[in-house]
């Protein structure tokens, strides 16, 4: 950012006071500006298909973050959307585990003899 730190701090302070009028009269006791050039993930044209999905080929291993496949560039919004998708996949994995558990049938009459019947999964 080409603006001096003091100008950035002043602009942010004004925005905060506009958004939160009850903060008027409070004193800013400390502030810091961090400038990181090219801090955003830069995607070249045609690279979107190479962003990884939240669900991986490895069972019960999921990815989350702004760099994963979602509708936004590297941003907080993208990270949030990615996290929501990851959570949905994790919930789906839980449903899959419940379905597998239901396929395991224990015949109570055979339970005493220690036999457990496993249904075939297809």
Coordinates of N, CA and C in Angstrom, one line a residue:
X1 N 0.9 -1.2 0.0 CA 0.0 0.0 0.0 C 0.9 1.2 0.0
X2 N 0.6 2.2 -0.9 CA 1.4 3.3 -0.9 C 1.2 4.4 0.2
X3 N 0.1 4.2 0.9 CA -0.2 5.2 2.0 C 0.7 5.0 3.1
X4 N 1.0 6.2 3.8 CA 1.8 6.1 5.0 C 1.0 5.4 6.2
X5 N 1.7 4.8 7.1 CA 1.0 4.0 8.2 C 0.0 4.9 8.9
X6 N 0.4 6.1 9.2 CA -0.5 7.0 10.0 C -1.8 7.3 9.3
X7 N -1.8 7.4 8.0 CA -3.0 7.6 7.2 C -3.8 6.4 7.2
X8 N -3.2 5.2 7.1 CA -4.0 3.9 7.1 C -4.7 3.8 8.4
X9 N -3.9 4.1 9.5 CA -4.5 4.0 10.9 C -5.7 4.9 11.0
X10 N -5.5 6.2 10.5 CA -6.6 7.1 10.6 C -7.8 6.7 9.9
X11 N -7.7 6.2 8.7 CA -8.8 5.7 7.9 C -9.5 4.5 8.5
X12 N -8.7 3.6 9.1 CA -9.3 2.4 9.7 C -10.1 2.9 11.0
X13 N -9.5 3.8 11.8 CA -10.1 4.3 13.0 C -11.5 5.0 12.6
X14 N -11.5 5.8 11.5 CA -12.7 6.4 11.1 C -13.8 5.4 10.7
X15 N -13.4 4.3 10.0 CA -14.3 3.3 9.6 C -14.9 2.6 10.8
X16 N -14.0 2.3 11.8 CA -14.5 1.6 13.0 C -15.5 2.5 13.7
X17 N -15.2 3.8 13.8 CA -16.2 4.7 14.5 C -17.5 4.9 13.8
X18 N -17.4 4.8 12.4 CA -18.6 4.9 11.6 C -19.5 3.6 11.8
X19 N -18.8 2.5 11.9 CA -19.5 1.2 12.1 C -20.0 1.0 13.5
X20 N -19.3 1.5 14.5 CA -19.6 1.3 15.9 C -19.6 2.7 16.6
X21 N -20.6 3.4 16.5 CA -20.7 4.8 17.1 C -20.5 4.8 18.6
X22 N -20.8 3.7 19.2 CA -20.6 3.6 20.7 C -19.2 3.7 21.1
X23 N -18.3 3.5 20.1 CA -16.8 3.5 20.4 C -16.3 4.9 20.4
X24 N -17.1 5.9 20.0 CA -16.7 7.3 20.1 C -16.3 7.7 21.5
X25 N -15.2 8.4 21.6 CA -14.7 8.8 22.9 C -13.7 7.8 23.5
X26 N -13.6 6.6 22.9 CA -12.5 5.7 23.3 C -11.2 6.1 22.6
X27 N -10.1 5.9 23.3 CA -8.8 6.2 22.8 C -8.1 5.0 22.2
X28 N -7.5 5.1 21.0 CA -6.7 4.1 20.5 C -5.4 4.2 21.2
X29 N -5.0 3.1 21.9 CA -3.7 3.2 22.6 C -2.6 2.5 21.9
X30 N -2.9 1.7 20.9 CA -1.8 1.0 20.2 C -2.4 0.6 18.8
X31 N -1.5 0.7 17.8 CA -1.9 0.3 16.5 C -0.6 -0.1 15.7
X32 N -0.8 -1.0 14.7 CA 0.3 -1.5 13.9 C -0.2 -1.7 12.5
X33 N 0.6 -1.4 11.6 CA 0.3 -1.7 10.2 C 1.3 -2.7 9.6
X34 N 0.8 -3.8 9.1 CA 1.6 -4.8 8.5 C 1.3 -4.8 7.0
X35 N 2.4 -4.5 6.2 CA 2.2 -4.5 4.7 C 2.9 -5.7 4.2
X36 N 2.2 -6.6 3.5 CA 2.8 -7.8 2.9 C 2.5 -7.7 1.4
X37 N 3.5 -7.4 0.6 CA 3.3 -7.4 -0.8 C 2.9 -8.7 -1.4
X38 N 2.0 -8.8 -2.3 CA 1.6 -10.0 -2.9 C 1.2 -11.1 -1.9
X39 N 0.4 -10.7 -0.9 CA 0.0 -11.7 0.1 C -1.1 -12.6 -0.3
X40 N -1.8 -12.2 -1.4 CA -2.8 -13.1 -1.9 C -2.3 -14.2 -2.8
X41 N -3.0 -15.3 -2.8 CA -2.7 -16.4 -3.7 C -3.1 -15.9 -5.1
X42 N -2.1 -16.0 -6.0 CA -2.4 -15.5 -7.4 C -2.5 -16.7 -8.3
X43 N -3.7 -16.8 -8.9 CA -4.0 -18.0 -9.7 C -3.9 -17.5 -11.2
X44 N -3.1 -18.2 -12.0 CA -3.0 -17.9 -13.4 C -4.2 -18.5 -14.1
X45 N -4.5 -17.9 -15.2 CA -5.6 -18.5 -16.0 C -5.4 -20.0 -16.3
X46 N -6.5 -20.7 -16.1 CA -6.5 -22.2 -16.3 C -6.0 -23.0 -15.2
X47 N -5.6 -22.4 -14.1 CA -5.1 -23.2 -12.9 C -6.2 -23.7 -12.0
X48 N -7.4 -23.1 -12.1 CA -8.5 -23.5 -11.1 C -8.7 -25.0 -11.0
X49 N -8.7 -25.7 -12.1 CA -8.9 -27.2 -12.0 C -7.9 -27.9 -11.2
X50 N -6.8 -27.3 -10.9 CA -5.7 -27.9 -10.1 C -5.8 -27.7 -8.6
X51 N -6.8 -26.8 -8.2 CA -7.0 -26.6 -6.8 C -7.6 -27.9 -6.2
X52 N -7.1 -28.3 -5.0 CA -7.6 -29.6 -4.5 C -9.0 -29.4 -3.9
X53 N -9.8 -30.5 -4.0 CA -11.1 -30.5 -3.4 C -10.9 -30.8 -1.9
X54 N -12.0 -30.5 -1.1 CA -11.9 -30.7 0.3 C -11.9 -32.2 0.7
X55 N -12.5 -33.0 -0.1 CA -12.5 -34.4 0.1 C -11.4 -35.0 -0.8
X56 N -10.5 -35.8 -0.1 CA -9.3 -36.3 -0.8 C -9.6 -37.8 -1.1
X57 N -8.7 -38.4 -1.9 CA -8.8 -39.8 -2.2 C -8.5 -40.7 -0.9
X58 N -7.9 -40.1 0.1 CA -7.5 -40.8 1.3 C -8.7 -40.8 2.2
X59 N -9.2 -42.0 2.6 CA -10.4 -42.1 3.5 C -10.2 -41.3 4.8
X60 N -11.2 -40.5 5.1 CA -11.3 -39.7 6.3 C -10.1 -38.7 6.4
X61 N -9.6 -38.2 5.3 CA -8.6 -37.1 5.2 C -9.2 -36.0 4.4
X62 N -9.4 -34.9 5.0 CA -10.0 -33.7 4.3 C -9.1 -32.5 4.4
X63 N -9.3 -31.6 3.4 CA -8.5 -30.4 3.3 C -9.5 -29.2 3.5
X64 N -8.9 -28.2 4.1 CA -9.7 -27.0 4.2 C -8.8 -25.8 4.1
X65 N -9.3 -24.7 3.5 CA -8.5 -23.5 3.4 C -8.8 -22.8 2.1
X66 N -8.4 -21.5 2.1 CA -8.8 -20.7 0.9 C -8.1 -21.2 -0.4
X67 N -7.1 -22.0 -0.3 CA -6.4 -22.5 -1.5 C -7.2 -23.6 -2.1
X68 N -8.2 -24.2 -1.4 CA -8.9 -25.4 -2.0 C -9.9 -24.9 -3.0
X69 N -10.6 -25.9 -3.6 CA -11.6 -25.6 -4.6 C -12.8 -25.0 -4.0
X70 N -13.1 -23.8 -4.3 CA -14.3 -23.1 -3.9 C -14.4 -21.8 -4.8
X71 N -15.4 -21.0 -4.6 CA -15.8 -20.0 -5.6 C -15.0 -18.7 -5.4
X72 N -14.2 -18.5 -4.4 CA -13.5 -17.3 -4.2 C -12.0 -17.4 -4.3
X73 N -11.3 -16.3 -4.5 CA -9.9 -16.3 -4.5 C -9.4 -16.5 -3.0
X74 N -8.1 -16.5 -2.8 CA -7.5 -16.6 -1.5 C -8.1 -15.5 -0.6
X75 N -9.0 -15.8 0.3 CA -9.6 -14.8 1.1 C -10.3 -15.5 2.3
X76 N -10.7 -14.6 3.3 CA -11.4 -15.1 4.4 C -12.7 -15.8 4.0
X77 N -13.4 -15.2 3.0 CA -14.6 -15.8 2.5 C -14.4 -17.1 1.9
X78 N -13.3 -17.3 1.1 CA -13.0 -18.5 0.5 C -12.7 -19.6 1.6
X79 N -11.9 -19.2 2.6 CA -11.6 -20.1 3.7 C -12.8 -20.6 4.4
X80 N -13.8 -19.6 4.6 CA -15.0 -20.0 5.3 C -15.8 -20.9 4.5
X81 N -16.0 -20.7 3.2 CA -16.7 -21.6 2.4 C -16.1 -22.9 2.3
X82 N -14.8 -23.0 2.3 CA -14.0 -24.2 2.2 C -14.3 -25.0 3.5
X83 N -14.2 -24.3 4.7 CA -14.5 -25.0 6.0 C -15.9 -25.5 6.1
X84 N -16.9 -24.8 5.5 CA -18.2 -25.3 5.5 C -18.3 -26.6 4.7
X85 N -17.7 -26.6 3.5 CA -17.7 -27.8 2.6 C -17.0 -28.9 3.3
X86 N -15.9 -28.7 4.0 CA -15.2 -29.7 4.7 C -16.1 -30.3 5.8
X87 N -16.7 -29.5 6.5 CA -17.6 -29.9 7.6 C -18.7 -30.8 7.0
X88 N -19.3 -30.4 5.8 CA -20.3 -31.3 5.2 C -19.8 -32.6 4.8
X89 N -18.5 -32.6 4.3 CA -17.9 -33.9 3.9 C -17.7 -34.8 5.2
X90 N -17.2 -34.2 6.3 CA -17.0 -34.9 7.5 C -18.3 -35.5 8.0
X91 N -19.4 -34.7 8.0 CA -20.7 -35.2 8.4 C -21.1 -36.4 7.5
X92 N -20.9 -36.2 6.2 CA -21.2 -37.3 5.3 C -20.4 -38.6 5.6
X93 N -19.1 -38.4 6.0 CA -18.3 -39.6 6.4 C -18.9 -40.2 7.6
X94 N -19.4 -39.4 8.6 CA -20.1 -40.0 9.7 C -21.3 -40.8 9.4
X95 N -22.1 -40.3 8.4 CA -23.3 -41.0 7.9 C -22.8 -42.3 7.3
X96 N -21.7 -42.3 6.6 CA -21.2 -43.5 5.9 C -20.8 -44.6 7.0
X97 N -20.2 -44.1 8.1 CA -19.9 -45.0 9.2 C -21.1 -45.6 9.8
X98 N -22.2 -44.8 10.0 CA -23.4 -45.3 10.6 C -24.0 -46.3 9.7
X99 N -24.0 -46.1 8.4 CA -24.5 -47.1 7.4 C -23.8 -48.4 7.5
X100 N -22.5 -48.3 7.6 CA -21.6 -49.6 7.7 C -22.0 -50.3 9.0
X101 N -22.2 -49.5 10.1 CA -22.5 -50.1 11.4 C -23.9 -50.8 11.3
X102 N -24.8 -50.2 10.6 CA -26.1 -50.9 10.4 C -26.1 -52.2 9.7
X103 N -25.1 -52.3 8.8 CA -24.9 -53.5 8.0 C -24.3 -54.6 8.8
X104 N -23.8 -54.3 9.9 CA -23.2 -55.4 10.8 C -24.4 -55.9 11.7
X105 N -24.8 -57.1 11.4 CA -26.0 -57.6 12.1 C -25.5 -58.7 13.1
X106 N -25.9 -58.5 14.3 CA -25.5 -59.5 15.3 C -26.8 -60.3 15.7
X107 N -26.8 -61.5 15.3 CA -27.9 -62.4 15.6 C -27.8 -62.7 17.1
X108 N -28.8 -62.3 17.9 CA -28.8 -62.5 19.3 C -28.7 -64.0 19.7
X109 N -29.3 -64.8 18.9 CA -29.2 -66.2 19.3 C -27.8 -66.8 19.0
X110 N -27.1 -66.2 18.0 CA -25.7 -66.6 17.8 C -24.7 -65.9 18.6
X111 N -25.1 -64.8 19.2 CA -24.2 -64.0 20.0 C -23.6 -64.8 21.1
X112 N -24.4 -65.6 21.8 CA -24.0 -66.4 22.9 C -22.9 -67.3 22.4
X113 N -22.9 -67.8 21.2 CA -21.9 -68.7 20.7 C -20.7 -68.0 20.1
X114 N -20.8 -66.6 20.1 CA -19.6 -65.9 19.6 C -19.6 -65.6 18.1
X115 N -20.7 -66.0 17.4 CA -20.7 -65.8 16.0 C -21.3 -64.5 15.6
X116 N -20.7 -63.8 14.7 CA -21.2 -62.5 14.3 C -21.3 -62.6 12.8
X117 N -22.5 -62.2 12.3 CA -22.7 -62.3 10.8 C -22.4 -60.9 10.2
X118 N -21.6 -60.9 9.2 CA -21.3 -59.6 8.5 C -22.0 -59.6 7.1
X119 N -22.9 -58.7 6.8 CA -23.5 -58.6 5.5 C -22.6 -58.1 4.5
X120 N -22.7 -58.6 3.3 CA -21.9 -58.2 2.2 C -22.2 -56.7 1.8
X121 N -21.2 -55.9 1.6 CA -21.4 -54.6 1.1 C -21.0 -54.5 -0.4
X122 N -21.8 -53.8 -1.1 CA -21.5 -53.7 -2.6 C -21.3 -52.3 -3.0

